[in-house]
XYZ file of C-alpha atoms in Angstrom:
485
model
C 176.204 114.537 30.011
C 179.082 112.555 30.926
C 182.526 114.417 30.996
C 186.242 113.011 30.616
C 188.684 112.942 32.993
C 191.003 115.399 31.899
C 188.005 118.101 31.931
C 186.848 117.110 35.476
C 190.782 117.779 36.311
C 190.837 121.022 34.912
C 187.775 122.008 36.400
C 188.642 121.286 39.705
C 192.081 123.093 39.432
C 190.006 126.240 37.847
C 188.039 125.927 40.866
C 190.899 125.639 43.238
C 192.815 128.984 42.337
C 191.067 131.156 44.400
C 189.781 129.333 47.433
C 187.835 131.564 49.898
C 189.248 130.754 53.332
C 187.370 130.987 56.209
C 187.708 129.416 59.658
C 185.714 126.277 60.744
C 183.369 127.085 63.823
C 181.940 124.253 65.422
C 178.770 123.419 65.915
C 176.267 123.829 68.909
C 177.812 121.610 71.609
C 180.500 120.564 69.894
C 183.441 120.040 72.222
C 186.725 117.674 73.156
C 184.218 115.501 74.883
C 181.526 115.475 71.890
C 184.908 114.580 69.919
C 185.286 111.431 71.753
C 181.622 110.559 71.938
C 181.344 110.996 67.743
C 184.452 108.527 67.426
C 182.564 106.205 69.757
C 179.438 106.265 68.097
C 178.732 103.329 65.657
C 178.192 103.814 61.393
C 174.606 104.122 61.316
C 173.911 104.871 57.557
C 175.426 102.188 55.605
C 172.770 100.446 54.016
C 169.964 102.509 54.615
C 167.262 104.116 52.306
C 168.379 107.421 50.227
C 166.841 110.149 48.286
C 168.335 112.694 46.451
C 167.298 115.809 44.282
C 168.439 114.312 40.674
C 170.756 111.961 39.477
C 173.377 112.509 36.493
C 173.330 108.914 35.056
C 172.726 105.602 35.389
C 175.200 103.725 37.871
C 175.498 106.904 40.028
C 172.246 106.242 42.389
C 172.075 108.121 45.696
C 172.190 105.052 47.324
C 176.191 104.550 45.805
C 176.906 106.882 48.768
C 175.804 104.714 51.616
C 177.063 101.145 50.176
C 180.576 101.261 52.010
C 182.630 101.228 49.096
C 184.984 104.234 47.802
C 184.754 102.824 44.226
C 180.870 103.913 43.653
C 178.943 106.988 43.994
C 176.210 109.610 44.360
C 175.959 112.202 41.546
C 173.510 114.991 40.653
C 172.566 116.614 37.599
C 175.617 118.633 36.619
C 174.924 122.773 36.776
C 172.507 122.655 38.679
C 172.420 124.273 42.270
C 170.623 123.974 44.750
C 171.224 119.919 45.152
C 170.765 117.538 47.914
C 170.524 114.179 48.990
C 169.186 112.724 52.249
C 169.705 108.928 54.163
C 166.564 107.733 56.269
C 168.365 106.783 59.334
C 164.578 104.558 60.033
C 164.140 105.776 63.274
C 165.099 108.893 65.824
C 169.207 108.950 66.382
C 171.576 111.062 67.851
C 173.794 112.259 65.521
C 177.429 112.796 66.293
C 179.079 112.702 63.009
C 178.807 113.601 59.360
C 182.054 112.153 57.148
C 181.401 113.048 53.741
C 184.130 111.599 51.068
C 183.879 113.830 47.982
C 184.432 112.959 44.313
C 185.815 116.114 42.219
C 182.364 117.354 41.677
C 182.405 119.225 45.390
C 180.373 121.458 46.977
C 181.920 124.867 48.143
C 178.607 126.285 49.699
C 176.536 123.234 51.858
C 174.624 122.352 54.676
C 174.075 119.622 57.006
C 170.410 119.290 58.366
C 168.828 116.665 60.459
C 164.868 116.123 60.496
C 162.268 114.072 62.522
C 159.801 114.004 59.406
C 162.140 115.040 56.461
C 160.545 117.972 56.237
C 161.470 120.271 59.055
C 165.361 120.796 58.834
C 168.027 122.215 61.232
C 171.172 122.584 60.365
C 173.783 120.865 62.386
C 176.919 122.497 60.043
C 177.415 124.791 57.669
C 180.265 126.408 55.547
C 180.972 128.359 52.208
C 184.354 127.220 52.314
C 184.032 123.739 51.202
C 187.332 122.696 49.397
C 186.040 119.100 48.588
C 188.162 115.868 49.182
C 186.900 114.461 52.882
C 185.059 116.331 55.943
C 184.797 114.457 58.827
C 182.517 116.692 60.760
C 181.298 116.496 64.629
C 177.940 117.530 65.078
C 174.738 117.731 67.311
C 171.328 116.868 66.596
C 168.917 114.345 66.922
C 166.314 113.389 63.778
C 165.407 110.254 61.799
C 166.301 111.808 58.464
C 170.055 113.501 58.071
C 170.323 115.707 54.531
C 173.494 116.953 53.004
C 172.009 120.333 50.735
C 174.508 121.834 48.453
C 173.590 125.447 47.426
C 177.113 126.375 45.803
C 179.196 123.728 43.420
C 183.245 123.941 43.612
C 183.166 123.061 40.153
C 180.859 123.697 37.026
C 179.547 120.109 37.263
C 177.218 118.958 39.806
C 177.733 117.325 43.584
C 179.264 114.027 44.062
C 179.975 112.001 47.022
C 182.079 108.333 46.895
C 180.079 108.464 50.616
C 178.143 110.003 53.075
C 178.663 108.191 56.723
C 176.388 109.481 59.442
C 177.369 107.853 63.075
C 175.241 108.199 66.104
C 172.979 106.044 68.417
C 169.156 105.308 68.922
C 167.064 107.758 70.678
C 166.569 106.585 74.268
C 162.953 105.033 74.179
C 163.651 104.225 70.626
C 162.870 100.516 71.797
C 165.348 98.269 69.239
C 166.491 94.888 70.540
C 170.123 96.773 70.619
C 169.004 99.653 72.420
C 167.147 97.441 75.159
C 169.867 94.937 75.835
C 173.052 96.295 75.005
C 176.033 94.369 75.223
C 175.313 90.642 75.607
C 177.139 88.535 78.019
C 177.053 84.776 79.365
C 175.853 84.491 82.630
C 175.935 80.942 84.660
C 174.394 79.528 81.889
C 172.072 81.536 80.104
C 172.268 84.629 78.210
C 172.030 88.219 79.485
C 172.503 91.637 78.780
C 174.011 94.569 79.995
C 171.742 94.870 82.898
C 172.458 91.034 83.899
C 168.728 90.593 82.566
C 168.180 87.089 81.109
C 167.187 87.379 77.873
C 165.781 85.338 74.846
C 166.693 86.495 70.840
C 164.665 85.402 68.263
C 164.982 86.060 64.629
C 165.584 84.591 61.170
C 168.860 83.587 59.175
C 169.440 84.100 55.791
C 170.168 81.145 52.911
C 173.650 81.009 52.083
C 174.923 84.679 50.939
C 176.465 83.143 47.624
C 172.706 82.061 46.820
C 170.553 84.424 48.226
C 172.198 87.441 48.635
C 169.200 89.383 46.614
C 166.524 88.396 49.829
C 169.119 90.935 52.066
C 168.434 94.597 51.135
C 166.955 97.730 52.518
C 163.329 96.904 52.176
C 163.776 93.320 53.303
C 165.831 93.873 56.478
C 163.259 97.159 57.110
C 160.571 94.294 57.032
C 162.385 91.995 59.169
C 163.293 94.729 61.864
C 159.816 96.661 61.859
C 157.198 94.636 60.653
C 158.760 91.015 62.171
C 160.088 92.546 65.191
C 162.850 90.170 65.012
C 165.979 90.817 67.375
C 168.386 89.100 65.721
C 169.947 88.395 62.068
C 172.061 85.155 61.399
C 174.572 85.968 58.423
C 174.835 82.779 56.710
C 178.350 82.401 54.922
C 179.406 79.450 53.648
C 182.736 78.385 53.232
C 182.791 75.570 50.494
C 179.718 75.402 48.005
C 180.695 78.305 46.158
C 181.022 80.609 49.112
C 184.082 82.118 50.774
C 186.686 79.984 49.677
C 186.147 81.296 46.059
C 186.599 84.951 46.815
C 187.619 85.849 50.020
C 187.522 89.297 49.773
C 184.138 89.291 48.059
C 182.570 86.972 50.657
C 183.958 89.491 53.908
C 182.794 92.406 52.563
C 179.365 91.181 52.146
C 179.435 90.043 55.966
C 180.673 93.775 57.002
C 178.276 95.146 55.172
C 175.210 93.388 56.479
C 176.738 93.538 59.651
C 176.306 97.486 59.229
C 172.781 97.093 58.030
C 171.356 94.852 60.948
C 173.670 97.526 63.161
C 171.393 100.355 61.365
C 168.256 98.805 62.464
C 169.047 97.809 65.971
C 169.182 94.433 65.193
C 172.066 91.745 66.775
C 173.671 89.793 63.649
C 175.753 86.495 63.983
C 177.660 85.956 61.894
C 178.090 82.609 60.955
C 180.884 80.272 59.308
C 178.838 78.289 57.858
C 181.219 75.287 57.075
C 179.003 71.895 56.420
C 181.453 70.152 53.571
C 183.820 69.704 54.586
C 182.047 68.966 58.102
C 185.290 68.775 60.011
C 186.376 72.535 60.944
C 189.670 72.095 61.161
C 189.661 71.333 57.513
C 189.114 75.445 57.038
C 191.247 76.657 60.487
C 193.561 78.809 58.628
C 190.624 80.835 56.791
C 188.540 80.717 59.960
C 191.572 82.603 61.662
C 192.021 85.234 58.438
C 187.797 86.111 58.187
C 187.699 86.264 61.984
C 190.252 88.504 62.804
C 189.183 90.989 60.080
C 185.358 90.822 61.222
C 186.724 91.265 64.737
C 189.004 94.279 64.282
C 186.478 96.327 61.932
C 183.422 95.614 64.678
C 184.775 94.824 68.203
C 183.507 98.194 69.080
C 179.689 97.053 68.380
C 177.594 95.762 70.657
C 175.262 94.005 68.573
C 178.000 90.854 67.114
C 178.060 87.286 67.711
C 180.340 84.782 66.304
C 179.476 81.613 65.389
C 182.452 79.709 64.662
C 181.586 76.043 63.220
C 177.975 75.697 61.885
C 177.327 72.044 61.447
C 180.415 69.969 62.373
C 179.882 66.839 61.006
C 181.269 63.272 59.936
C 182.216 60.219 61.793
C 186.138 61.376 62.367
C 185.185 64.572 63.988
C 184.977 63.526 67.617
C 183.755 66.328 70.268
C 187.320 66.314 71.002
C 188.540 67.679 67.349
C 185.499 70.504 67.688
C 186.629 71.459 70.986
C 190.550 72.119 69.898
C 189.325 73.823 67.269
C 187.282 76.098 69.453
C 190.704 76.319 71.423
C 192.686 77.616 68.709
C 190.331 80.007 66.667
C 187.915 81.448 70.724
C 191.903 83.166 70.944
C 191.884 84.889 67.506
C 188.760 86.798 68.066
C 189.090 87.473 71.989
C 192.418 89.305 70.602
C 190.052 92.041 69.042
C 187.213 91.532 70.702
C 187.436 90.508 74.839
C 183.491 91.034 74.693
C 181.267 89.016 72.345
C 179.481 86.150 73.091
C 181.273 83.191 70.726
C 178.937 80.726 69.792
C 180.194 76.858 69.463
C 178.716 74.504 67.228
C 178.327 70.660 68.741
C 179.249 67.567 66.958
C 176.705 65.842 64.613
C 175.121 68.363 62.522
C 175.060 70.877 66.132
C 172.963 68.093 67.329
C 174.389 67.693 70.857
C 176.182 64.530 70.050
C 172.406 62.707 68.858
C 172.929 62.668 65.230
C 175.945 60.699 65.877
C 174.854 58.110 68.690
C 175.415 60.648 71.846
C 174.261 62.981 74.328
C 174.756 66.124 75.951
C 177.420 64.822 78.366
C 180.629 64.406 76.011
C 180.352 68.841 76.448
C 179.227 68.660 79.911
C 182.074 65.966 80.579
C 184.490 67.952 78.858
C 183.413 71.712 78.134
C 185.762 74.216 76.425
C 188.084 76.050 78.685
C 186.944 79.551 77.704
C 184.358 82.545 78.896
C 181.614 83.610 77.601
C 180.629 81.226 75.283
C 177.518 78.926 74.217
C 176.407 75.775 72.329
C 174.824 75.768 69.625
C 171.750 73.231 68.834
C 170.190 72.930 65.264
C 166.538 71.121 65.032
C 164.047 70.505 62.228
C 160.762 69.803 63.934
C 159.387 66.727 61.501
C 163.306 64.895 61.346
C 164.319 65.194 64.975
C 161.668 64.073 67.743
C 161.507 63.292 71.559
C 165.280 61.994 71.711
C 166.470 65.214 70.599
C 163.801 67.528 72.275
C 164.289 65.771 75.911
C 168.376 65.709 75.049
C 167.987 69.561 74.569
C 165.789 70.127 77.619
C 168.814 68.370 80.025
C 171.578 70.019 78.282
C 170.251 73.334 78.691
C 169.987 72.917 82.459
C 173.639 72.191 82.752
C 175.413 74.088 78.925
C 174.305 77.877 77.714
C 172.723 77.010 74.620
C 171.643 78.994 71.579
C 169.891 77.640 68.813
C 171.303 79.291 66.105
C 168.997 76.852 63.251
C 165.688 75.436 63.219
C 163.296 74.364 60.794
C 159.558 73.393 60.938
C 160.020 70.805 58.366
C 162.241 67.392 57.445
C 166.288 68.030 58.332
C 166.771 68.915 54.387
C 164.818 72.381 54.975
C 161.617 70.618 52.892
C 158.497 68.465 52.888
C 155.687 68.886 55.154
C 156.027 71.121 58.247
C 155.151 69.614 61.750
C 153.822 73.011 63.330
C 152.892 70.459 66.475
C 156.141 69.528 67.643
C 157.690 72.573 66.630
C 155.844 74.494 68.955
C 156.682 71.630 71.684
C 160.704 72.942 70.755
C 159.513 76.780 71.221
C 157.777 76.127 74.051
C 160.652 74.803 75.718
C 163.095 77.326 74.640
C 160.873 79.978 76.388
C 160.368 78.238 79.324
C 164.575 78.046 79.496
C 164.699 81.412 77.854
C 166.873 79.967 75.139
C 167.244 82.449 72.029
C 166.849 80.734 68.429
C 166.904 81.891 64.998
C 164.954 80.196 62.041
C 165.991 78.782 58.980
C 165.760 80.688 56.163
C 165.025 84.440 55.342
C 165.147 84.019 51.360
C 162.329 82.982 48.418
C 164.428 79.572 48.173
C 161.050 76.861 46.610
C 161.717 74.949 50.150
C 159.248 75.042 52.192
C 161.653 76.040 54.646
C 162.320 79.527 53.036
C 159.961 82.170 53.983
C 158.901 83.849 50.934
C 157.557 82.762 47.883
C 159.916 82.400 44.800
C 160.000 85.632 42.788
C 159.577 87.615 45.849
C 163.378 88.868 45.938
C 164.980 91.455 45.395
C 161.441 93.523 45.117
C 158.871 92.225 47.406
C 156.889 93.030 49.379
C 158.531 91.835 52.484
C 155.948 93.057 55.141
C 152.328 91.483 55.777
C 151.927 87.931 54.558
C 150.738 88.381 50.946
C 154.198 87.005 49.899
C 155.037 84.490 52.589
C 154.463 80.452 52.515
C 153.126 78.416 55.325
C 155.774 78.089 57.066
C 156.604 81.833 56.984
C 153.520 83.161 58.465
C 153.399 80.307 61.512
C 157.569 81.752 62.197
C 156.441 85.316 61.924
C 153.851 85.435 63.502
C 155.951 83.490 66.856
C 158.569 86.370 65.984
C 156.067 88.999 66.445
C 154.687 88.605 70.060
C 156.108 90.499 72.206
C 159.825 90.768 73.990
C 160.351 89.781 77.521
C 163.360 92.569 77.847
């Protein structure tokens, strides 16, 4: 039954009168130092899959608690104890830290238990002195499955929670591209991680956001991290064509928030600024410099981020020269927030190199940006762009750090026939010069550049090949093999 405001209000203050008092105790290894290591520890529940024991109504879905935002939420059957609800973490983690934002609907009496199989449970915290509004608890335990189990409401309603943020890390061994690498860096001119290990990433990116949006959920991105074994996630926000531009706000918060999920799954995510008309970047600086420094602040302590500042520069006025001051005044802006990164430069012509547009590989080479840790980006689509572009690529990336943050196995419009030949001729070269690439696009788009089938999102199935097109199972399956880490 749904209840009005001014009883939930009167409820709680009922509730409130006598509060039993009794002193926090920490838990089992809980110390200064733990402190500091649970503040350190990354968000590792937003976005995953949740259960709970009931649900009062519609709207008010367990997984309202793991979604980032204070303005939705969890809520049980009302008068009901005991209640519970429990985030899959998807594999083993460390836990560090609980923060659990109540609604007025609190629990007095609870637990917090971590499992390996979500059904043998330790608790990690307890207290009958729960006086709702927000604990941020430190913790200890390590599990797959965390569970918050209410046996005693605050109120005569239910349990409610605007959200339930567990933070922690991968179990060593846990094997996720994040885990393995670490922090990525630019070495000479490849790409490393934390070890000094050169590396290749290789992974899908999504359709436009604004489009698409429904192909990036829980069972999707579970699919793509487990069953594809990809390492990275490209976060494709456009800036014009009914993307960022027409809601700012909207557009950053669904970046954070897949940001979080590909975090959650061990996954690296670039996120992209995906301008491509207007195809000269300057033409968007100023919003460039606002979404950047807010991505930057909220993540610079992950190690899993890559920013891709200019998708596709592109028109006959944008000169090398106009990219690269643009790189100059936006590299700055991020490197405020975050000295670590690896920032990822798109070339002139469509990220051709310069060959779209009549050139080469040495207008960069000639005249590279002045800044560290940074990389190229090249874009390709197998049956548009032959030999000039392949043998243009296989120079440049002897003398420029190149990703290739785009690629398609079919004409430059993401359509039309695929030419699996010469794309292979591309991948083969990008292993041989370990260069990491992502391909275009993780959505049910009817391209034959989009993975799926249409229909297939939000729902699925995302794993196997049942619901995949040509193109998708030949990309997958090149995904798949194995990691040189």
């Amino acid at each position: 039954m749904r209840r009005n405001a001014g009883a939930r209000i009167f409820a709680v203050v009922a509730a409130l009168v006598v509060p039993l008092v009794v002193p926090l105790v920490m838990p089992s290894g809980a110390s200064a130092a733990g402190a500091r290591t649970a503040a350190a520890d990354p968000l590792v529940s937003q976005g995953r899959t949740v259960t709970a024991s009931s649900v009062e109504a519609a709207g008010l879905e367990p997984g309202k608690a793991v979604d980032g935002s204070t303005s939705t939420r969890w809520a049980s059957a009302e008068g009901v104890d005991p209640q519970w609800i429990r985030v899959d973490l998807g594999s083993p983690h460390t836990v560090s830290r609980v923060r659990l934002t109540w609604e007025a609907a609190y629990a007095r009496a609870y637990r917090v238990q971590i499992s390996p199989d979500g059904s043998t449970w330790s608790d990690v915290h307890s207290t009958a002195a729960g006086d709702g509004a927000t604990d941020d608890l430190t913790v200890s335990g390590t599990g797959r499955y965390v569970r918050v189990y209410g046996t005693q409401r605050g109120t005569p309603y239910g349990y409610s929670l605007w959200e339930m943020e567990v933070y922690g890390a991968p179990v060593s061994g846990g094997g996720t591209p994040v885990q393995a690498n670490g922090q990525l860096r630019v070495c000479g001119i490849k790409l490393c991680n934390e070890h000094g290990k050169q590396i290749q990433l290789r992974g899908m990116s999504s359709h436009g956001i604004q489009w698409y949006g429904q192909c990036l959920n829980n069972a999707s991105l579970d699919a793509l991290a487990n069953d594809w074994k990809a390492d990275v996630l490209r976060i494709s926000m456009y800036i014009q064509e009914g993307g960022y531009e027409t809601d700012p706000r909207l557009f950053t918060d669904r970046v954070h928030s897949l940001i979080e999920m590909a975090t959650a799954r061990g996954m690296y995510a670039i996120v992209d600024w995906h301008m491509l008309t207007h195809g000269d970047p300057m033409y968007n600086l100023g919003r460039a410099r606002t979404f950047f420094t807010e991505i930057a602040q909220r993540h610079n302590g992950k190690r899993n981020v890559l920013y891709e500042i200019a998708n596709e520069p592109n028109g006959d006025a944008v000169t090398w020269s106009v990219i690269r001051d643009y790189a100059h005044q936006l590299i700055p802006v991020i490197r405020q927030h975050d000295p670590d990164a690896p920032i990822l430069v798109g070339t002139r012509a469509w990220s051709s190199l310069g060959v779209s547009g009549g050139g080469d590989e040495t207008e960069i080479v000639d005249n590279p940006v002045d800044a560290a840790n940074i990389m190229y980006t090249f874009h390709f689509y197998a049956a548009s762009h032959g030999s000039a572009y392949l043998n243009t690529l296989s120079r440049a990336a002897d003398r420029l750090p190149i990703f290739v943050t785009e690629f398609g196995t079919q004409s430059a419009s993401g359509d039309g026939a695929n030419d699996f030949a010469r794309s292979q001729q591309y991948l083969d070269l990008l292993a041989q010069k370990k260069i990491s690439w992502v391909n275009w696009n993780f959505s049910d788009d009817f391209r034959t550049g989009a993975v799926f089938t249409p229909g297939t999102c939000p729902n699925g199935s995302f794993t196997g090949t049942d619901r995949l097109k040509e193109a998708g199972v030949w990309v997958r399956d090149r995904i798949r093999t194995a990691d040189d880490f």
